[in-house]
Short mmCIF file of C-alpha atoms in Angstrom, two decimals:
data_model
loop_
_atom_site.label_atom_id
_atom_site.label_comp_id
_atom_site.label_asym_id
_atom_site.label_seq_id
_atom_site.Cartn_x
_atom_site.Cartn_y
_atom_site.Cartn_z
CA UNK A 1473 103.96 96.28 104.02
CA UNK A 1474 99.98 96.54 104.19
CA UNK A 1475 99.03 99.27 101.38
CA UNK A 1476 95.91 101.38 100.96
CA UNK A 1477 93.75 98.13 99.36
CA UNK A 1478 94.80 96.38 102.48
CA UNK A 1479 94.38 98.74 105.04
CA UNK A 1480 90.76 99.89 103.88
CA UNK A 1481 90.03 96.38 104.01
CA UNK A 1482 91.40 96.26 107.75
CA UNK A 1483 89.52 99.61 108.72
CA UNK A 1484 86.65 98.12 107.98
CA UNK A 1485 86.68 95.40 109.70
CA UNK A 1486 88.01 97.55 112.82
CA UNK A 1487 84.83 99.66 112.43
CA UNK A 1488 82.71 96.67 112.53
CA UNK A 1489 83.76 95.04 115.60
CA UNK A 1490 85.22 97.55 117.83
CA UNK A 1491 83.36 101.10 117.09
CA UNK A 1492 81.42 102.56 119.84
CA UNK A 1493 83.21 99.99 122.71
CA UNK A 1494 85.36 101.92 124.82
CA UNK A 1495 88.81 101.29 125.37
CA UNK A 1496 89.53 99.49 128.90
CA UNK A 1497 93.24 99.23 128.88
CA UNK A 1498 96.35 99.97 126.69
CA UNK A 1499 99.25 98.10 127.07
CA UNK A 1500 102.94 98.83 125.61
CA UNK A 1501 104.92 95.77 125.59
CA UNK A 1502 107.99 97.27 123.24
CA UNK A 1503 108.30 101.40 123.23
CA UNK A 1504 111.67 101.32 120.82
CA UNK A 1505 109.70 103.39 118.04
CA UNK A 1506 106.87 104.98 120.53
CA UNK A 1507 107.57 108.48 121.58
CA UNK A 1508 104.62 108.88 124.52
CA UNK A 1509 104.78 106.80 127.48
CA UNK A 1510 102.47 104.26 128.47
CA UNK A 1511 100.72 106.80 131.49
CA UNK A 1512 99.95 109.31 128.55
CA UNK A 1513 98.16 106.80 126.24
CA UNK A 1514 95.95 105.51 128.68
CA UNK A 1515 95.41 109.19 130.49
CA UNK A 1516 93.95 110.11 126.82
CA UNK A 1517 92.45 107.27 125.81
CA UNK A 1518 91.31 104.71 128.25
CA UNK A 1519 87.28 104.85 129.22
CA UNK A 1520 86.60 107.05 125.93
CA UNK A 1521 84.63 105.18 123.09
CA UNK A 1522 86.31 104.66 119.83
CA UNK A 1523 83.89 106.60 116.97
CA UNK A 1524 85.23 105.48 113.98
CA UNK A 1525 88.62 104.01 112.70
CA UNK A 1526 89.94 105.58 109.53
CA UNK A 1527 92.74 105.04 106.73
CA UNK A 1528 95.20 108.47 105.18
CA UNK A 1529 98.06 107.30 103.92
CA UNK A 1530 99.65 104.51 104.97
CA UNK A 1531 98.14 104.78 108.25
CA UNK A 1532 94.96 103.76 110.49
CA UNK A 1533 93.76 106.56 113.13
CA UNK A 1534 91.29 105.06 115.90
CA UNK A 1535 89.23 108.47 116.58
CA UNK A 1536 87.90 108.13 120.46
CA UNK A 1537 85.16 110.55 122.07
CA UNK A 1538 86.59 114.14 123.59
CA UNK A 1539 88.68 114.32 120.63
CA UNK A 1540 91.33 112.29 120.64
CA UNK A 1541 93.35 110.46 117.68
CA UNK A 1542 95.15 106.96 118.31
CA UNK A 1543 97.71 106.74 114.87
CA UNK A 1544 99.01 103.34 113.96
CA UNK A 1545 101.54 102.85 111.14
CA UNK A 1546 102.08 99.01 110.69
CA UNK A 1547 105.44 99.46 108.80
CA UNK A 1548 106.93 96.47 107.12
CA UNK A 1549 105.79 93.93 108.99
CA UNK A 1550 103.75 95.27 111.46
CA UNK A 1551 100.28 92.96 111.76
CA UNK A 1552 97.13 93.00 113.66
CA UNK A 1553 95.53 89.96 115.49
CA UNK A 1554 92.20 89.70 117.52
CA UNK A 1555 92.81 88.26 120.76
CA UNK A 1556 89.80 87.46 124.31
CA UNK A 1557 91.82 86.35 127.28
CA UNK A 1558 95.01 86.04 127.38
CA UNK A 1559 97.45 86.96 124.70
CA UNK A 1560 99.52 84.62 123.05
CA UNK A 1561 100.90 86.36 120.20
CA UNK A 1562 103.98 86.67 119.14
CA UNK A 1563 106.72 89.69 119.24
CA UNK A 1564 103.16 92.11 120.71
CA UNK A 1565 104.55 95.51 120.66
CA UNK A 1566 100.78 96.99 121.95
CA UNK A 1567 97.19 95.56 123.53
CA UNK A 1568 94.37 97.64 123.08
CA UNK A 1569 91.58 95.75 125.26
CA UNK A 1570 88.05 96.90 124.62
CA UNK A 1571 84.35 96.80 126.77
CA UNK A 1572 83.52 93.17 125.43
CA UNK A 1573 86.30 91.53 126.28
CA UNK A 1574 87.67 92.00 122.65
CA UNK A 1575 91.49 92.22 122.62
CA UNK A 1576 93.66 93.70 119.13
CA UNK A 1577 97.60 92.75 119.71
CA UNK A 1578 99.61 94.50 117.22
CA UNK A 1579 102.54 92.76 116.79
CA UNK A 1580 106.25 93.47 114.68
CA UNK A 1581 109.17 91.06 115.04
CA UNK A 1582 111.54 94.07 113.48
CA UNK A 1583 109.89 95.86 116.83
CA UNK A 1584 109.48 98.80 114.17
CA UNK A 1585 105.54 99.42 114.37
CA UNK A 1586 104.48 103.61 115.27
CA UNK A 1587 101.91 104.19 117.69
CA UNK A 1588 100.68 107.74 117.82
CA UNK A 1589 99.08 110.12 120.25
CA UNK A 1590 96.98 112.93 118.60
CA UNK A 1591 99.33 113.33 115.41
CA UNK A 1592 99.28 115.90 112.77
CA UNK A 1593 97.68 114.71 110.12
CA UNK A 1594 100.28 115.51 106.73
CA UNK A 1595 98.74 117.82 103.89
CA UNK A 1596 99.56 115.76 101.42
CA UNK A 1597 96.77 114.58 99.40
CA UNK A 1598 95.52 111.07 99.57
CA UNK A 1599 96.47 108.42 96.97
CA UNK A 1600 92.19 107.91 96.43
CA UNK A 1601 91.46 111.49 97.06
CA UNK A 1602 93.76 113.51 95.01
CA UNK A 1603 92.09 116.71 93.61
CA UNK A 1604 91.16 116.58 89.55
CA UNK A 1605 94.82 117.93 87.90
CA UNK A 1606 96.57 117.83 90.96
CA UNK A 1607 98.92 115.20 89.56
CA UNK A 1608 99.08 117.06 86.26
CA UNK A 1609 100.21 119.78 88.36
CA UNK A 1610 102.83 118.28 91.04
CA UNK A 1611 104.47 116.05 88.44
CA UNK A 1612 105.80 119.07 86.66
CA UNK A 1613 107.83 119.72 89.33
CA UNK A 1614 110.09 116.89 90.18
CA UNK A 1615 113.17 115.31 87.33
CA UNK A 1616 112.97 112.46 90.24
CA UNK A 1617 111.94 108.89 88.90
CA UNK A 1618 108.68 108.33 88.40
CA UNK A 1619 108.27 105.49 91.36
CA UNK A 1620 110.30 107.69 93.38
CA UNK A 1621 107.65 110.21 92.97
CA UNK A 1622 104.74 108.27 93.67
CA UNK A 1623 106.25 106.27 96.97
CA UNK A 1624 107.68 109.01 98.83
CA UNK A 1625 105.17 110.46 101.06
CA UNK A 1626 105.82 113.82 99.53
CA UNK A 1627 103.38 114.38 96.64
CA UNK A 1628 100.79 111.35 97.36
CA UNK A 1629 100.34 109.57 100.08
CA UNK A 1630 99.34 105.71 100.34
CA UNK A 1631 101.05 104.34 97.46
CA UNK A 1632 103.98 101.40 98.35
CA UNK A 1633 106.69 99.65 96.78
CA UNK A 1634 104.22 96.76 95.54
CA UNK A 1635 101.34 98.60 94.41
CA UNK A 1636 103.62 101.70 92.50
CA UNK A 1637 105.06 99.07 90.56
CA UNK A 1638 101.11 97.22 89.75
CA UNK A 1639 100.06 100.89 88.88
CA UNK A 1640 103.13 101.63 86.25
CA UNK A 1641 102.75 98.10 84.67
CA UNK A 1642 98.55 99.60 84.48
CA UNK A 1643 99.78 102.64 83.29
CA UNK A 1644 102.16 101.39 80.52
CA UNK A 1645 104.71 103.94 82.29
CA UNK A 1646 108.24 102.81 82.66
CA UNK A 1647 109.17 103.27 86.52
CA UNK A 1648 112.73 105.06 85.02
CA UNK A 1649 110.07 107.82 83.57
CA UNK A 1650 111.14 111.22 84.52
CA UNK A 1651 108.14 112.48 86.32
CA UNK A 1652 108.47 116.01 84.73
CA UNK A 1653 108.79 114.40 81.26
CA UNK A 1654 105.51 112.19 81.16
CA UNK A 1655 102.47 114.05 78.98
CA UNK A 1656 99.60 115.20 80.30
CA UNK A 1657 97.70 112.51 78.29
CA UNK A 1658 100.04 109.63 80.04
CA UNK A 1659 99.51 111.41 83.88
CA UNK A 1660 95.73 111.05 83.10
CA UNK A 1661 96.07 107.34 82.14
CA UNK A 1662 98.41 107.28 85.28
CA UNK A 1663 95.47 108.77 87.75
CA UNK A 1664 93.26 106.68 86.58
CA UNK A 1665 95.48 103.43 87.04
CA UNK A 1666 96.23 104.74 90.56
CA UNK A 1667 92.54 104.45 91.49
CA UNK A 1668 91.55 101.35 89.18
CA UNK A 1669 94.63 99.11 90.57
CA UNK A 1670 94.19 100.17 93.98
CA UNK A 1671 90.00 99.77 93.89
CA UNK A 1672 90.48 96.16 92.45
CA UNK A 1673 92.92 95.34 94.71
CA UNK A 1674 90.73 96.13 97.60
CA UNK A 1675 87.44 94.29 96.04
CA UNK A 1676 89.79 91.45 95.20
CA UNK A 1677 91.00 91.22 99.25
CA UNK A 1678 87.49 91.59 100.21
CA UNK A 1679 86.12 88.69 97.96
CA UNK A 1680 88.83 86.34 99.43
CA UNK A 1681 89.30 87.55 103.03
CA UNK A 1682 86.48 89.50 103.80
CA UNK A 1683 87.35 89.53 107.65
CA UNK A 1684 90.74 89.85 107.44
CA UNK A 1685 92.98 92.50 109.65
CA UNK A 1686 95.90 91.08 108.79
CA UNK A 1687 97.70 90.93 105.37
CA UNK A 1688 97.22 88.01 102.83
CA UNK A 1689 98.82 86.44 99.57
CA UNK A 1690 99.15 89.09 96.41
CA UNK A 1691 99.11 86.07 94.16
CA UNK A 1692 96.72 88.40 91.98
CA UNK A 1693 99.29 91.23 91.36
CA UNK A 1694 100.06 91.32 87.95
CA UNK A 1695 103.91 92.03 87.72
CA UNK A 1696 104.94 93.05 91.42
CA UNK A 1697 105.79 89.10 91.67
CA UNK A 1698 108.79 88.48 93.22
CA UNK A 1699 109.21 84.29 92.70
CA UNK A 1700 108.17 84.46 89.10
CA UNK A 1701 109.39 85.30 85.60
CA UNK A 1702 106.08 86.20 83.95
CA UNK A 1703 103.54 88.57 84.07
CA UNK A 1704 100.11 87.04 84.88
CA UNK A 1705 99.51 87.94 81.21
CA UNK A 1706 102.88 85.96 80.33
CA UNK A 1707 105.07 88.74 79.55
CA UNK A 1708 109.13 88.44 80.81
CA UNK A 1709 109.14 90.58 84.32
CA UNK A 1710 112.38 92.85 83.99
CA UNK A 1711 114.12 93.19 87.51
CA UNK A 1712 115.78 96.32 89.02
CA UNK A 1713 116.88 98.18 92.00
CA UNK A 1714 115.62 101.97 92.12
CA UNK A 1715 116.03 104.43 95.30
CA UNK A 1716 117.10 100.85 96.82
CA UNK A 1717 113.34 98.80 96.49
CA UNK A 1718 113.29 95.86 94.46
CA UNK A 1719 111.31 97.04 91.45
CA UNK A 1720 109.16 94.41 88.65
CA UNK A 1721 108.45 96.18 85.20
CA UNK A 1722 108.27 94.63 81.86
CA UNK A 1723 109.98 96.03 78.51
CA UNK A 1724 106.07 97.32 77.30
CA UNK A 1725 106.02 100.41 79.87
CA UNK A 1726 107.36 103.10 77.80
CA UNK A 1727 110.18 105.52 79.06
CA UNK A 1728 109.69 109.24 79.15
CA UNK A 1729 113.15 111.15 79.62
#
């Protein structure tokens, strides 16, 4: 699943080529997890000029001109390709074609991708935009795993399965940690993991791919590393199953319960 270094990397990109191009057409190919019809997306959207394209979450949101918001949640494996033409793509669940003759297919074989008319956007602060103490201050009130904490939607937003476990391992936080039970001294090591992991991750994507709109390798993750037994710094990666994700610690992360 893309995650916030990816999909900042991806908005970007978005901004650079399509911003201030108006949308021509918008086609659904597969409406399984799209609520609005077809008619309603392109009464909204088609002829108005996308402003900007912005990341919350674990979602983009293509702002167009009279005020209307086009949410995209790539899911799993929900990717982006550019496209002039025709599109050959694979398992396209949408086309967005724009002024130029520029062409994004978004495209899910697990058909599971969310397209969005004008959504609420959640409360819930921003993994790279949380308030100074906030975290101090929601941790308190959850016994829930620590990981559980951070991935579901409910007190941050942004943070995955891969990048959670990147930020622990930064941390030195056991992913077991009762979130209620970690010190205040440990949550402010923890914040500022959260924003170092997930800023080097992003500079790291941009170095490597810095056109990409689709995801690449995380060969560079440090113990989210599914086909090996070491850490990048050689130390044994311990393997679990928590709130049913696959989850990569190693036995220097210390436990608070």
């Amino acid at each position: 699943m893309p995650e916030i270094p990816d999909l900042n990397v991806f908005s970007a990109n978005l901004t650079k080529r399509l911003v201030g191009k108006s949308l021509t057409a918008i086609h659904i190919l597969v409406s399984r997890k799209i609520k609005t019809t077809e008619a309603d997306f392109d009464a909204a959207l088609t002829g108005q000029v996308l402003t900007a394209v912005k990341r919350i979450g674990k979602q983009l949101f293509f702002e167009f001109g009279q005020n209307h918001l086009l949410g995209l949640h790539l899911m799993l494996y929900g990717s982006m390709h550019w496209y002039e033409g025709k599109n050959e793509n694979k398992f396209t669940i949408v086309e967005l074609l724009f002024s130029d003759g520029t062409g994004l297919a978004i495209t899910d074989w697990q058909k599971s991708v969310m397209l969005t008319l004008d959504p609420v956007i959640s409360p819930v602060p921003d993994a790279m935009q949380m308030p100074d103490g906030y975290l101090q201050s929601a941790l308190k009130k959850s016994a829930k795993p620590i990981k559980t904490v951070l991935t579901d939607g409910k007190t941050v937003q942004g943070i995955g399965n891969a990048y959670v476990d990147e930020i622990l391992y930064a941390a030195k936080i056991s992913p077991f940690s009762k979130a209620n039970k970690i010190p205040e001294s440990n949550i402010e090591i923890l914040s500022q993991a959260i924003r170092g992991v997930l800023t080097d991750a992003e500079n790291h994507i941009l170095f490597l791919f810095p056109d990409t709109i689709t995801e690449k390798e995380r060969d560079f993750l440090q113990v989210h590393r599914p086909k090996q037994t070491l850490t990048l710094n050689g130390e044994p990666i311990l393997k679990a199953e928590l709130d049913k994700r696959k989850t990569y610690y190693t036995g220097s992360q210390q436990l608070f319960e």
